[in-house]
């Protein structure tokens, strides 16, 4: 029987869960899989058979006493380890009990450095899903060292230049993984479906629900900057109450057919979320990347990498004047979209699934990494 692969899935936003489902769906049908998460509803409707372990939601959990709070000086090798939190003890116990009871062959963390350390201490091979950001701190470096490998759901060309060579050597780059599987229409067909004109520039602003939200005020200035264009916002925005609305700025809210809107667009303005980047790359549109605040500067660092490849315009701050917005849109129109398109891979989910299964099987068959590589090397001699 094949060894079980167990996932820890962070429940903030939807991206971690959607990525896990895309990969797990490509596993062999006889591969046992467990998902451990504080929000199992994220996996509602997932057709592939998995075991779900519900973890406590530790976000906002209170420390038992002020003294414990004062004593909880975070060690450099960790990031979030308060003292005296029962929910944290229960989380660790549930994970350890599962890994022990199921004799899991591989533990995949998407995403937590501490969970990787826990698995390594428990003698379970671990893989960490890579994310961009300033992660050269002792905690992340320790997690990278503890892993039997890392899984990067993006193209290696999008890698940060400060990622250590030794860590790069044990990283599987899948190519850009897009978790949206909706059929991509041509621009004409997409506009016809959405009732949009053929002869007007359409700028789609794609916002999300994983962070503080996209501010509405700068979008009103953007609308003034291009009065002949139509700005369509899909997703939530943050209002301050003083904004002036314009006729060429429309809010469509949450929509189920994001792909249609992107296909209908001439320019896309969006954050630097993993799936967002790759969905725009899949469709191929000039991309203005406005990174949201994230821990360790995750989206800012990714936006820098996109700009280095000339795959997107990096919007470092929201412009507050018409002239700057006009310059931003003009730069976007000049982008070579092939630089972005090359970052998407239609096979990324299959590559990730195959690599994870092969990693688990190789370790438990007893093969070394050298033995795994030698047959190919010998065949080329």
Coordinates of C-alpha atoms in Angstrom, one line a residue:
X1 CA 0.0 0.0 0.0
X2 CA 1.2 3.5 -0.8
X3 CA 2.4 5.7 2.0
X4 CA 0.0 8.5 3.1
X5 CA 0.8 12.1 2.2
X6 CA -0.6 14.5 4.8
X7 CA -1.0 18.3 4.3
X8 CA -1.2 21.1 6.8
X9 CA -3.2 23.9 5.1
X10 CA -3.3 27.4 6.5
X11 CA -6.8 28.7 6.4
X12 CA -6.1 32.4 5.8
X13 CA -7.6 33.2 2.4
X14 CA -8.4 30.6 -0.1
X15 CA -5.1 30.2 -2.0
X16 CA -3.5 27.5 0.1
X17 CA -6.6 25.3 0.0
X18 CA -7.1 25.8 -3.7
X19 CA -3.5 24.9 -4.4
X20 CA -3.7 21.8 -2.3
X21 CA -6.9 20.6 -4.1
X22 CA -5.3 21.2 -7.5
X23 CA -2.3 19.1 -6.6
X24 CA -4.2 16.3 -4.7
X25 CA -6.6 15.9 -7.6
X26 CA -3.6 14.8 -9.7
X27 CA -2.4 12.1 -7.2
X28 CA -2.8 8.4 -8.0
X29 CA -6.3 7.3 -7.0
X30 CA -4.9 4.8 -4.5
X31 CA -2.7 7.4 -2.7
X32 CA -4.1 8.0 0.8
X33 CA -4.3 11.7 1.6
X34 CA -5.1 13.7 4.8
X35 CA -5.7 17.4 5.0
X36 CA -5.3 19.1 8.4
X37 CA -6.8 22.6 8.6
X38 CA -8.6 25.0 10.9
X39 CA -11.3 25.5 8.2
X40 CA -12.4 22.2 6.6
X41 CA -15.2 24.1 4.8
X42 CA -12.5 25.2 2.3
X43 CA -12.6 21.7 1.0
X44 CA -16.4 21.4 0.6
X45 CA -17.3 19.9 -2.7
X46 CA -13.8 18.5 -3.4
X47 CA -14.5 15.3 -5.3
X48 CA -11.3 13.5 -4.5
X49 CA -11.4 11.3 -1.4
X50 CA -9.4 12.7 1.4
X51 CA -9.4 12.4 5.2
X52 CA -10.0 15.7 7.0
X53 CA -8.6 16.6 10.4
X54 CA -10.1 19.8 11.9
X55 CA -7.6 21.8 13.8
X56 CA -8.4 24.6 16.4
X57 CA -8.4 28.1 15.0
X58 CA -5.6 29.7 16.9
X59 CA -6.0 33.2 15.4
X60 CA -6.7 35.6 18.2
X61 CA -6.3 32.9 20.9
X62 CA -5.6 34.5 24.2
X63 CA -2.6 33.9 26.4
X64 CA -3.6 32.5 29.8
X65 CA -1.9 35.2 32.0
X66 CA -0.1 38.5 31.6
X67 CA 3.0 36.9 33.0
X68 CA 3.0 34.2 30.3
X69 CA 2.6 37.0 27.7
X70 CA 5.6 38.9 29.1
X71 CA 7.7 35.7 29.2
X72 CA 6.9 34.7 25.7
X73 CA 10.0 36.2 24.0
X74 CA 9.9 34.6 20.6
X75 CA 13.1 32.6 19.9
X76 CA 14.8 33.6 16.6
X77 CA 14.2 30.1 15.1
X78 CA 10.4 30.5 15.4
X79 CA 7.8 33.1 14.4
X80 CA 4.5 32.6 16.3
X81 CA 4.9 30.6 19.5
X82 CA 3.0 32.2 22.4
X83 CA 3.1 30.6 25.8
X84 CA 0.1 29.1 27.7
X85 CA -2.3 28.8 24.7
X86 CA -4.3 25.6 25.0
X87 CA -5.4 25.7 21.3
X88 CA -1.8 25.6 20.2
X89 CA -1.1 22.5 22.4
X90 CA -4.2 20.8 21.0
X91 CA -3.2 21.7 17.4
X92 CA 0.3 20.1 17.9
X93 CA -1.2 17.1 19.5
X94 CA -3.7 16.5 16.8
X95 CA -1.0 16.8 14.1
X96 CA 1.4 14.5 16.0
X97 CA -1.4 11.9 16.7
X98 CA -2.4 11.8 13.1
X99 CA 1.2 11.5 11.8
X100 CA 1.8 8.7 14.3
X101 CA -1.5 6.8 13.9
X102 CA -1.5 7.0 10.1
X103 CA 2.3 6.3 9.8
X104 CA 2.4 9.2 7.2
X105 CA 5.1 8.9 4.6
X106 CA 5.3 12.7 3.8
X107 CA 4.1 15.8 5.5
X108 CA 3.5 18.9 3.4
X109 CA 3.2 22.3 5.0
X110 CA 1.3 25.0 3.1
X111 CA 2.4 27.0 4.9
X112 CA 4.2 27.2 8.3
X113 CA 7.8 27.0 9.2
X114 CA 7.0 25.8 12.7
X115 CA 5.0 22.8 11.4
X116 CA 8.0 21.7 9.4
X117 CA 10.1 21.8 12.5
X118 CA 7.5 19.8 14.4
X119 CA 7.4 17.1 11.7
X120 CA 11.2 16.9 11.7
X121 CA 11.3 16.5 15.4
X122 CA 8.7 13.8 15.1
X123 CA 10.9 12.0 12.5
X124 CA 8.4 12.5 9.6
X125 CA 9.9 13.6 6.2
X126 CA 8.6 17.1 5.5
X127 CA 8.2 19.3 2.4
X128 CA 7.5 23.1 2.7
X129 CA 5.6 25.0 0.0
X130 CA 7.7 28.0 -1.0
X131 CA 6.6 31.5 -0.9
X132 CA 8.3 34.7 -1.8
X133 CA 9.4 37.3 0.8
X134 CA 12.2 38.2 3.1
X135 CA 12.7 34.8 4.5
X136 CA 16.4 34.6 5.3
X137 CA 15.7 34.7 9.0
X138 CA 16.7 31.7 11.3
X139 CA 13.2 30.3 11.4
X140 CA 12.8 29.9 7.7
X141 CA 16.3 28.8 7.2
X142 CA 15.8 26.1 9.8
X143 CA 12.6 25.0 8.1
X144 CA 14.4 24.8 4.8
X145 CA 17.2 22.7 6.3
X146 CA 14.7 20.4 8.0
X147 CA 12.8 19.6 4.7
X148 CA 13.6 16.7 2.5
X149 CA 12.6 19.1 -0.3
X150 CA 10.8 22.3 -1.1
X151 CA 7.9 22.8 -3.5
X152 CA 7.8 26.1 -5.4
X153 CA 4.5 26.5 -7.3
X154 CA 6.1 29.0 -9.7
X155 CA 8.6 29.2 -12.5
X156 CA 12.3 29.2 -11.5
X157 CA 12.8 32.4 -13.4
X158 CA 10.5 34.1 -10.8
X159 CA 12.8 33.0 -8.0
X160 CA 14.4 35.6 -5.7
X161 CA 18.1 36.1 -6.3
X162 CA 18.8 35.9 -2.6
X163 CA 17.4 32.4 -2.2
X164 CA 20.4 30.3 -1.2
X165 CA 21.9 27.9 -3.8
X166 CA 21.8 25.0 -1.4
X167 CA 18.0 25.5 -0.9
X168 CA 17.5 26.0 -4.6
X169 CA 19.1 22.6 -5.2
X170 CA 16.5 20.8 -3.2
X171 CA 13.5 22.8 -4.6
X172 CA 11.1 21.5 -7.2
X173 CA 9.9 24.3 -9.5
X174 CA 6.6 23.3 -11.0
X175 CA 6.1 26.3 -13.3
X176 CA 3.3 28.7 -12.6
X177 CA 0.4 26.9 -11.0
X178 CA -3.0 28.3 -11.7
X179 CA -5.8 26.7 -9.7
X180 CA -8.6 28.1 -11.9
X181 CA -9.7 25.6 -14.5
X182 CA -12.3 27.6 -16.3
X183 CA -12.2 27.6 -20.1
X184 CA -10.5 30.8 -21.5
X185 CA -12.6 32.5 -24.1
X186 CA -11.2 34.9 -26.7
X187 CA -11.6 38.6 -26.0
X188 CA -14.5 39.0 -28.4
X189 CA -16.4 36.1 -26.9
X190 CA -15.8 37.1 -23.3
X191 CA -17.0 40.7 -24.0
X192 CA -20.1 39.4 -25.7
X193 CA -20.9 37.2 -22.8
X194 CA -20.4 40.1 -20.3
X195 CA -22.2 42.7 -22.5
X196 CA -19.1 44.8 -22.9
X197 CA -18.3 47.0 -26.0
X198 CA -15.7 45.9 -28.5
X199 CA -14.3 49.4 -29.1
X200 CA -13.5 50.5 -25.5
X201 CA -10.4 49.9 -23.5
X202 CA -11.4 47.7 -20.5
X203 CA -9.2 47.8 -17.4
X204 CA -10.1 45.0 -14.9
X205 CA -9.2 45.6 -11.3
X206 CA -9.0 42.2 -9.5
X207 CA -9.2 42.4 -5.8
X208 CA -9.3 39.6 -3.2
X209 CA -10.3 38.7 0.3
X210 CA -7.1 37.6 1.9
X211 CA -5.8 40.9 3.1
X212 CA -6.8 44.4 4.1
X213 CA -8.5 45.1 0.8
X214 CA -7.9 47.3 -2.2
X215 CA -8.4 51.0 -1.5
X216 CA -11.2 52.6 -3.6
X217 CA -10.0 56.2 -3.5
X218 CA -7.0 55.8 -5.9
X219 CA -9.1 53.9 -8.3
X220 CA -11.3 57.0 -8.7
X221 CA -8.2 59.0 -9.6
X222 CA -7.3 56.2 -12.1
X223 CA -10.8 56.5 -13.7
X224 CA -10.3 60.3 -14.1
X225 CA -6.9 59.7 -15.7
X226 CA -8.5 57.5 -18.5
X227 CA -12.0 58.9 -19.1
X228 CA -12.5 57.0 -22.4
X229 CA -11.6 53.7 -20.7
X230 CA -13.8 51.6 -18.5
X231 CA -12.5 50.4 -15.1
X232 CA -14.3 47.3 -13.8
X233 CA -13.6 46.2 -10.2
X234 CA -14.3 42.6 -9.3
X235 CA -14.0 41.8 -5.7
X236 CA -14.2 44.0 -2.5
X237 CA -12.8 47.4 -2.0
X238 CA -12.0 49.5 1.1
X239 CA -13.8 52.9 1.2
X240 CA -12.9 55.8 3.4
X241 CA -16.1 57.7 2.8
X242 CA -14.8 60.7 0.9
X243 CA -14.6 59.2 -2.6
X244 CA -16.2 60.6 -5.7
X245 CA -17.7 58.1 -8.1
X246 CA -17.2 58.3 -11.9
X247 CA -19.3 56.9 -14.6
X248 CA -16.4 54.8 -16.1
X249 CA -15.6 53.1 -12.8
X250 CA -17.9 50.1 -12.1
X251 CA -18.0 47.8 -9.1
X252 CA -19.2 44.3 -9.9
X253 CA -18.3 42.8 -6.5
X254 CA -17.6 39.1 -6.1
X255 CA -18.1 37.2 -9.4
X256 CA -17.9 33.5 -10.1
X257 CA -16.5 34.0 -13.7
X258 CA -13.3 35.8 -13.0
X259 CA -11.7 34.2 -16.0
X260 CA -14.2 35.8 -18.3
X261 CA -13.5 39.2 -17.0
X262 CA -9.8 38.8 -17.4
X263 CA -10.2 37.5 -20.9
X264 CA -12.4 40.5 -21.8
X265 CA -9.7 43.0 -20.5
X266 CA -7.1 45.0 -22.2
X267 CA -5.2 45.6 -18.9
X268 CA -5.4 44.0 -15.5
X269 CA -4.6 45.7 -12.2
X270 CA -4.2 43.2 -9.4
X271 CA -2.3 42.1 -6.4
X272 CA 0.6 39.6 -6.4
X273 CA -1.2 36.6 -4.9
X274 CA 0.2 33.3 -6.3
X275 CA -2.9 32.3 -8.1
X276 CA -3.6 35.8 -9.3
X277 CA -0.2 36.1 -10.9
X278 CA -0.6 32.8 -12.7
X279 CA -4.2 33.4 -13.8
X280 CA -3.2 36.6 -15.5
X281 CA -0.2 34.9 -17.0
X282 CA -2.4 32.1 -18.3
X283 CA -4.7 34.5 -20.1
X284 CA -1.9 36.9 -21.1
X285 CA -2.8 40.5 -20.5
X286 CA -0.6 43.6 -19.6
X287 CA -0.4 43.4 -15.8
X288 CA -0.1 46.2 -13.3
X289 CA 0.9 44.5 -10.0
X290 CA -0.1 46.3 -6.8
X291 CA 1.2 44.1 -4.0
X292 CA -0.7 44.0 -0.8
X293 CA 0.9 44.0 2.6
X294 CA 1.9 40.5 3.7
X295 CA 4.2 39.1 6.4
X296 CA 7.8 39.0 5.3
X297 CA 7.0 41.3 2.4
X298 CA 5.8 38.3 0.3
X299 CA 3.9 40.2 -2.3
X300 CA 6.3 43.1 -2.6
X301 CA 9.2 40.7 -3.3
X302 CA 7.2 38.8 -5.9
X303 CA 6.3 42.1 -7.6
X304 CA 10.0 43.0 -7.7
X305 CA 10.7 39.7 -9.4
X306 CA 7.9 40.3 -11.9
X307 CA 9.3 43.7 -12.7
X308 CA 12.8 42.3 -13.1
X309 CA 11.5 40.0 -15.8
X310 CA 9.6 42.8 -17.4
X311 CA 6.5 40.7 -16.9
X312 CA 4.5 43.4 -15.0
X313 CA 4.5 47.0 -13.9
X314 CA 5.3 47.1 -10.2
X315 CA 3.0 49.6 -8.5
X316 CA 5.0 50.4 -5.4
X317 CA 2.5 52.9 -4.1
X318 CA -1.0 53.9 -5.2
X319 CA -0.8 57.0 -7.4
X320 CA -2.7 60.0 -6.1
X321 CA -2.6 62.1 -9.3
X322 CA -3.8 61.9 -12.8
X323 CA -0.5 62.2 -14.6
X324 CA 1.1 59.3 -12.7
X325 CA -1.8 57.0 -13.4
X326 CA -1.6 58.0 -17.1
X327 CA 2.1 57.1 -17.1
X328 CA 1.3 53.8 -15.4
X329 CA -1.3 52.8 -18.0
X330 CA 1.0 53.9 -20.8
X331 CA 3.8 51.7 -19.5
X332 CA 1.4 48.7 -19.2
X333 CA 0.4 49.1 -22.8
X334 CA 4.0 48.8 -23.8
X335 CA 4.6 45.5 -21.9
X336 CA 5.6 42.4 -23.9
X337 CA 3.0 40.0 -22.6
X338 CA 5.1 36.9 -23.6
X339 CA 7.4 37.7 -20.6
X340 CA 4.4 37.1 -18.3
X341 CA 2.9 34.2 -20.3
X342 CA 6.1 32.2 -20.1
X343 CA 5.6 32.0 -16.3
X344 CA 2.5 29.9 -16.5
X345 CA 2.6 26.1 -16.9
X346 CA -0.5 24.1 -17.7
X347 CA 1.2 21.0 -16.2
X348 CA 2.2 22.6 -12.9
X349 CA -0.3 20.7 -10.8
X350 CA 0.7 17.4 -12.4
X351 CA 4.4 18.2 -11.9
X352 CA 3.8 19.0 -8.2
X353 CA 1.7 15.9 -7.6
X354 CA 4.3 13.6 -9.4
X355 CA 7.2 15.1 -7.5
X356 CA 5.5 14.7 -4.1
X357 CA 4.5 11.1 -4.8
X358 CA 7.9 10.2 -6.1
X359 CA 9.6 11.9 -3.1
X360 CA 7.5 9.9 -0.7
X361 CA 7.9 6.6 -2.6
X362 CA 11.7 7.1 -3.1
X363 CA 12.3 7.7 0.6
X364 CA 10.3 4.7 1.8
X365 CA 11.8 2.4 -0.9
X366 CA 15.2 3.3 0.4
X367 CA 16.7 4.9 -2.7
X368 CA 19.0 7.8 -2.3
X369 CA 18.8 10.9 -4.4
X370 CA 21.9 9.9 -6.2
X371 CA 20.4 6.5 -7.1
X372 CA 17.3 8.3 -8.4
X373 CA 19.4 10.5 -10.7
X374 CA 22.0 7.9 -11.9
X375 CA 19.7 6.0 -14.4
X376 CA 19.0 9.1 -16.4
X377 CA 22.7 10.2 -16.3
X378 CA 23.8 6.7 -17.5
X379 CA 21.2 6.7 -20.2
X380 CA 22.8 9.9 -21.6
X381 CA 26.3 8.5 -21.6

